[in-house]
Short mmCIF file of C-alpha atoms in Angstrom, two decimals:
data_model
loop_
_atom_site.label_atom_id
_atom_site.label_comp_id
_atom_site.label_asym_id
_atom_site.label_seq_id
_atom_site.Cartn_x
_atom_site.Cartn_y
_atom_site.Cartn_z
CA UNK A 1 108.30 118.47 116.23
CA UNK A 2 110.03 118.90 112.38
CA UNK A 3 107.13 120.70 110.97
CA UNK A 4 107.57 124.65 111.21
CA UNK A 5 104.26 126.07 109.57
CA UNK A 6 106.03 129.53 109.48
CA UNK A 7 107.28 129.36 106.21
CA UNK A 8 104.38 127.57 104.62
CA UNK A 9 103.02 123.99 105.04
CA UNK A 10 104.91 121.22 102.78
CA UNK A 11 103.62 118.03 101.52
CA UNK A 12 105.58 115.91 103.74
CA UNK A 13 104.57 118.38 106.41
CA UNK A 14 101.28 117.91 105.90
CA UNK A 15 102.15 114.00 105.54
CA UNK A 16 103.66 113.90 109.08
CA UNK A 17 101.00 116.65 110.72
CA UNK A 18 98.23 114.27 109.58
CA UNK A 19 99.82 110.91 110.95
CA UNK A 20 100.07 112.53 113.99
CA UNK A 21 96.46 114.31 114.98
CA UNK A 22 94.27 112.37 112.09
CA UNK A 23 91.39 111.11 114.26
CA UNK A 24 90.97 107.66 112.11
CA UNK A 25 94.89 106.88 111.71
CA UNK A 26 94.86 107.50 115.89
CA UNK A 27 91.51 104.83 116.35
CA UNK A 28 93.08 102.16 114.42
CA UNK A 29 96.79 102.80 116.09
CA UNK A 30 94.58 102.11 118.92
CA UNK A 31 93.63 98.96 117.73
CA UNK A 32 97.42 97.57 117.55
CA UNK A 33 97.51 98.52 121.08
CA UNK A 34 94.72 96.23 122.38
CA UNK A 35 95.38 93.55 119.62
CA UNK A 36 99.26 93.42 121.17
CA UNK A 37 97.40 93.52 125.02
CA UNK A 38 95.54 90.10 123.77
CA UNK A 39 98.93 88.84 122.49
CA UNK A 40 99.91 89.28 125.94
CA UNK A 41 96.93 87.88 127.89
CA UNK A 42 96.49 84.94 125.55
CA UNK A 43 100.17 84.14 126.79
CA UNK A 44 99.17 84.12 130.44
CA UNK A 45 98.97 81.19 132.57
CA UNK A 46 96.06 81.24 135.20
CA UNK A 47 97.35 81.39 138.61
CA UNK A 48 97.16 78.17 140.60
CA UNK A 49 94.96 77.83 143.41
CA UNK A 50 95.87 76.50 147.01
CA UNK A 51 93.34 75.49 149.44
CA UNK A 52 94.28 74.50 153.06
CA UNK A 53 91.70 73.29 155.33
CA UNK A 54 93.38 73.49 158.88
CA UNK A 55 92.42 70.65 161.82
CA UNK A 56 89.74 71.06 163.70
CA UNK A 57 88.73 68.91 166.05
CA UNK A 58 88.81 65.38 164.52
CA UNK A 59 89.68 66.25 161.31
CA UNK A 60 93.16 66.12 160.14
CA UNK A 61 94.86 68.90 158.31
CA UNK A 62 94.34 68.60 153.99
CA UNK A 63 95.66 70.61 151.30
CA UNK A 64 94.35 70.91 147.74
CA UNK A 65 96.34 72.52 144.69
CA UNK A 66 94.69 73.53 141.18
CA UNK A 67 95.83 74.09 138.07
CA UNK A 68 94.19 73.99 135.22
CA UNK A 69 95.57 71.21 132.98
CA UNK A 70 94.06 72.33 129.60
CA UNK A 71 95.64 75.46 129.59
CA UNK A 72 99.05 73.78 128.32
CA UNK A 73 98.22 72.66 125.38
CA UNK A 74 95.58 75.69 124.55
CA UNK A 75 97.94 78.11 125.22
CA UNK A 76 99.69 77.74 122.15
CA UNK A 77 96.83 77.97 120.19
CA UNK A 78 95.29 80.72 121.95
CA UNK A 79 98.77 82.20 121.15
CA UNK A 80 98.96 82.04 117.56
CA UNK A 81 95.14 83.17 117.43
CA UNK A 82 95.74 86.19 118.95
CA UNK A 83 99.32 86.79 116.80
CA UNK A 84 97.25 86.41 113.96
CA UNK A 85 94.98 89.10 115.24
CA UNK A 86 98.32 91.39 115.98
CA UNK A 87 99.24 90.65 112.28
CA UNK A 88 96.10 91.66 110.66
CA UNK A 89 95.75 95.10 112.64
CA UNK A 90 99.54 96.10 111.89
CA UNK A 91 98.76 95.47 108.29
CA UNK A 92 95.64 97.57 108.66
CA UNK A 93 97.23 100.57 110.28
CA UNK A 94 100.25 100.34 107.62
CA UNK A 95 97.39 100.35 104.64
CA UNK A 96 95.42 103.28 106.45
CA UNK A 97 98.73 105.03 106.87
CA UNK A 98 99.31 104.95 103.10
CA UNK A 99 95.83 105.83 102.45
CA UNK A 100 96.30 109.06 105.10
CA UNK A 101 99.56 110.01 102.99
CA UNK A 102 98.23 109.86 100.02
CA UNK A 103 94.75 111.69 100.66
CA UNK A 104 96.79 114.49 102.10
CA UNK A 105 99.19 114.75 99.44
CA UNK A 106 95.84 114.82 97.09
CA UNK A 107 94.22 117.61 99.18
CA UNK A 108 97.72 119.56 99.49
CA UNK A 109 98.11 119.80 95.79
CA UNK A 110 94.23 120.25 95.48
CA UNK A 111 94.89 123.88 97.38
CA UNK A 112 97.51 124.35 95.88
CA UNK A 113 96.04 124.27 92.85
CA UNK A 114 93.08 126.25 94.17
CA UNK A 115 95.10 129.08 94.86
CA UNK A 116 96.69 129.11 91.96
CA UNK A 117 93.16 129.71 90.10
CA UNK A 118 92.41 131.90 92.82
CA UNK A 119 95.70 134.24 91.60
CA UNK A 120 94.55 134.00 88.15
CA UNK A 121 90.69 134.26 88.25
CA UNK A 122 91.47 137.28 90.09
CA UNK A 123 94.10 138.98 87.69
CA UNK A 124 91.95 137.93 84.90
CA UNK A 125 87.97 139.60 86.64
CA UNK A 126 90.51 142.74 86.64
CA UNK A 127 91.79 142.43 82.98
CA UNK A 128 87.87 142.33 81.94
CA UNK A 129 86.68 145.33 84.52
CA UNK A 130 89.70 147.61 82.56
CA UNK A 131 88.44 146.49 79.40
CA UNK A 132 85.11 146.89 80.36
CA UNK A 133 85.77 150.14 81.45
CA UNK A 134 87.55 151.34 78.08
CA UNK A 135 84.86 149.80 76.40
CA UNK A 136 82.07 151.91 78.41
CA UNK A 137 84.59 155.02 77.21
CA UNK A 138 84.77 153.83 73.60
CA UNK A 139 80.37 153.95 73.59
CA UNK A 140 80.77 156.96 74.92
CA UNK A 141 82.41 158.40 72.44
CA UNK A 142 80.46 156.36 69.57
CA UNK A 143 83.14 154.76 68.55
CA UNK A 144 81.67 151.05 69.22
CA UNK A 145 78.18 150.38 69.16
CA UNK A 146 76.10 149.11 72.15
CA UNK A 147 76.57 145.16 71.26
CA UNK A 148 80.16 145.12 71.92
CA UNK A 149 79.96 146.96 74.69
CA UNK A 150 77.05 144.40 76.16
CA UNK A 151 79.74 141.82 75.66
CA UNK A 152 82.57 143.28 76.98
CA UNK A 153 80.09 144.45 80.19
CA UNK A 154 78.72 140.35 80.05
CA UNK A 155 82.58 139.11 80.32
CA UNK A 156 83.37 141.61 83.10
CA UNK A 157 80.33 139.74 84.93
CA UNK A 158 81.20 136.23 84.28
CA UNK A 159 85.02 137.21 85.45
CA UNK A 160 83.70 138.27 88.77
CA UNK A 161 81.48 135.36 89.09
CA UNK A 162 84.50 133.00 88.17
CA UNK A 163 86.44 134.70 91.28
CA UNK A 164 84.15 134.47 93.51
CA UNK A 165 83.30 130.47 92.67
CA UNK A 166 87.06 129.96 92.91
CA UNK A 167 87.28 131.54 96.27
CA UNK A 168 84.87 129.05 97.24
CA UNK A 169 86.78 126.25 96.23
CA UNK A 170 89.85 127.63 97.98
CA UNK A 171 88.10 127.76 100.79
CA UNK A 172 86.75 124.48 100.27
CA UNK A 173 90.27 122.93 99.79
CA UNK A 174 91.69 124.72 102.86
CA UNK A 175 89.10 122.80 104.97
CA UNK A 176 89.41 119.40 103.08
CA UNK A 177 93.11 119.56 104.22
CA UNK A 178 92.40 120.82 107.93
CA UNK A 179 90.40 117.69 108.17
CA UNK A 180 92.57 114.92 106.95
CA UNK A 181 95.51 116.86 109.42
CA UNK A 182 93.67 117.03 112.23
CA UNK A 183 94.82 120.45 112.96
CA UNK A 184 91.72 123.14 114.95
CA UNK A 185 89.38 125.23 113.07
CA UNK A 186 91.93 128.33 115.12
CA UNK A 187 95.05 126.53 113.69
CA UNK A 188 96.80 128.70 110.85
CA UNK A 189 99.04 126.69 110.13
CA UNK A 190 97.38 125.27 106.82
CA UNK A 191 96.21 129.20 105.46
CA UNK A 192 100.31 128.90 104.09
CA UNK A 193 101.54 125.99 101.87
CA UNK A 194 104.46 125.33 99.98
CA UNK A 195 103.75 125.09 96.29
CA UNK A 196 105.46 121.80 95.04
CA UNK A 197 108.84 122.67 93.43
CA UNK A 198 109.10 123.31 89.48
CA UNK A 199 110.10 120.25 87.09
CA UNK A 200 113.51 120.60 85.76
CA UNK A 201 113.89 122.44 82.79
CA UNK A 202 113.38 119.87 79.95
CA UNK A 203 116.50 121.23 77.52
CA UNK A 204 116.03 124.04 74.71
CA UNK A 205 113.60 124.41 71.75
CA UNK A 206 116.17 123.25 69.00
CA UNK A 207 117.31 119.72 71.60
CA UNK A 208 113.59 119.48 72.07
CA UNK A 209 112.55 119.03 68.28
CA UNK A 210 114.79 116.25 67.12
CA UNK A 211 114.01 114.20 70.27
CA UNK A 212 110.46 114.82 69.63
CA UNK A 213 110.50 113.86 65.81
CA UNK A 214 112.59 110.73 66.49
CA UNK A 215 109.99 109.61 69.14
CA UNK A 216 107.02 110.44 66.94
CA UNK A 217 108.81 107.98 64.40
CA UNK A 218 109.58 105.67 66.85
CA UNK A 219 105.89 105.10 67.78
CA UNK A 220 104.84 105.23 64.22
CA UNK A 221 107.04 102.10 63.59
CA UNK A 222 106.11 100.58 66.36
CA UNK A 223 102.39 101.02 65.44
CA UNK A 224 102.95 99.75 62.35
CA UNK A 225 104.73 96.78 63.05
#
């Protein structure tokens, strides 16, 4: 209910869209659910049984009560058996939660990153198709010979051909993260992320160079000694 894919899909987003659709998080939450239905059952007592055998004709009226006597002391043990059981499966759904967090944080930043080289794979195949174009004009007019302008036509090439890979991999990336959230192949909700948020600015160039000199011969002591 606190994710709002309008204005892009965050990590945590992602995080909390995933914990709630993931197919294999929702199987072993499952799990916890029958494990704590055992807890339960081992706990039981088996009803008693009353048998009453009413007179009939010369035989006189008897009644017969059982209960299982072995059940007191095993239901203890059946008791702890099954907590242990409870135990084990909550620490298995905590691990595969952590495991689902961090796989979707991996695959956010992974298209993230994707469409980042998308961006620039694209503005650079257009940088190379102008220069390949000026450099098509330039042979024209004889001012290059027909080698440079093979290269220039063989780098326009490979630019396109880097775009077009790319776009792959964004594509791949976008699916990779639709999996591990669980969200339908209709959902677009995970075409829009949020691109994590900028490190802090680190300090200027002349604060920078001191600090970095007096580290380098910090380390260089400390590799000596």
């Amino acid at each position: 209910p606190t994710v709002d894919p309008q204005d892009g899909l965050s990590s945590d987003e992602a995080v909390a869209t995933a914990l709630w659709n993931n197919a294999g998080f929702q199987v072993t939450l499952s799990q916890l659910g029958f494990a704590r239905a055992d807890l339960v059952e081992a706990g039981m007592l088996t009803n008693p049984v009353l048998s009453l055998l009413f007179p009939l004709g010369p035989k006189q009226f008897e009644a017969t009560l059982r209960w299982p006597i072995e059940v007191l002391w095993e239901r203890p043990k059946r008791r702890a058996a099954a907590q242990l059981a409870v135990d084990a499966t909550a620490g298995t759904l905590v691990q595969s939660g952590l495991d689902l967090a961090l796989s979707v944080r991996v695959a956010h930043a992974d298209f993230s990153l994707a469409i980042d080289r998308q961006r620039l794979a694209t503005e650079t195949a257009a940088a190379l198709e102008r220069i390949d174009t000026l450099t098509q004009s330039r042979l024209a007019a004889g001012d290059i010979g027909a080698l440079e302008a093979r290269v220039a036509r063989v780098d326009a090439a490979r630019g396109r051909q880097d775009a077009d890979r790319v776009s792959h991999d964004v594509r791949l990336a976008r699916e990779r993260l639709r999996l591990l959230t669980g969200l339908a192949a209709d959902d677009h909700a995970v075409d829009r992320v949020q691109s994590s948020p900028s490190p802090d600015n680190c300090g200027a160039a002349v604060d920078l160079l001191p600090r970095a000199l007096a580290a380098s011969s910090a380390g260089l002591q400390g590799a000596i000694i």
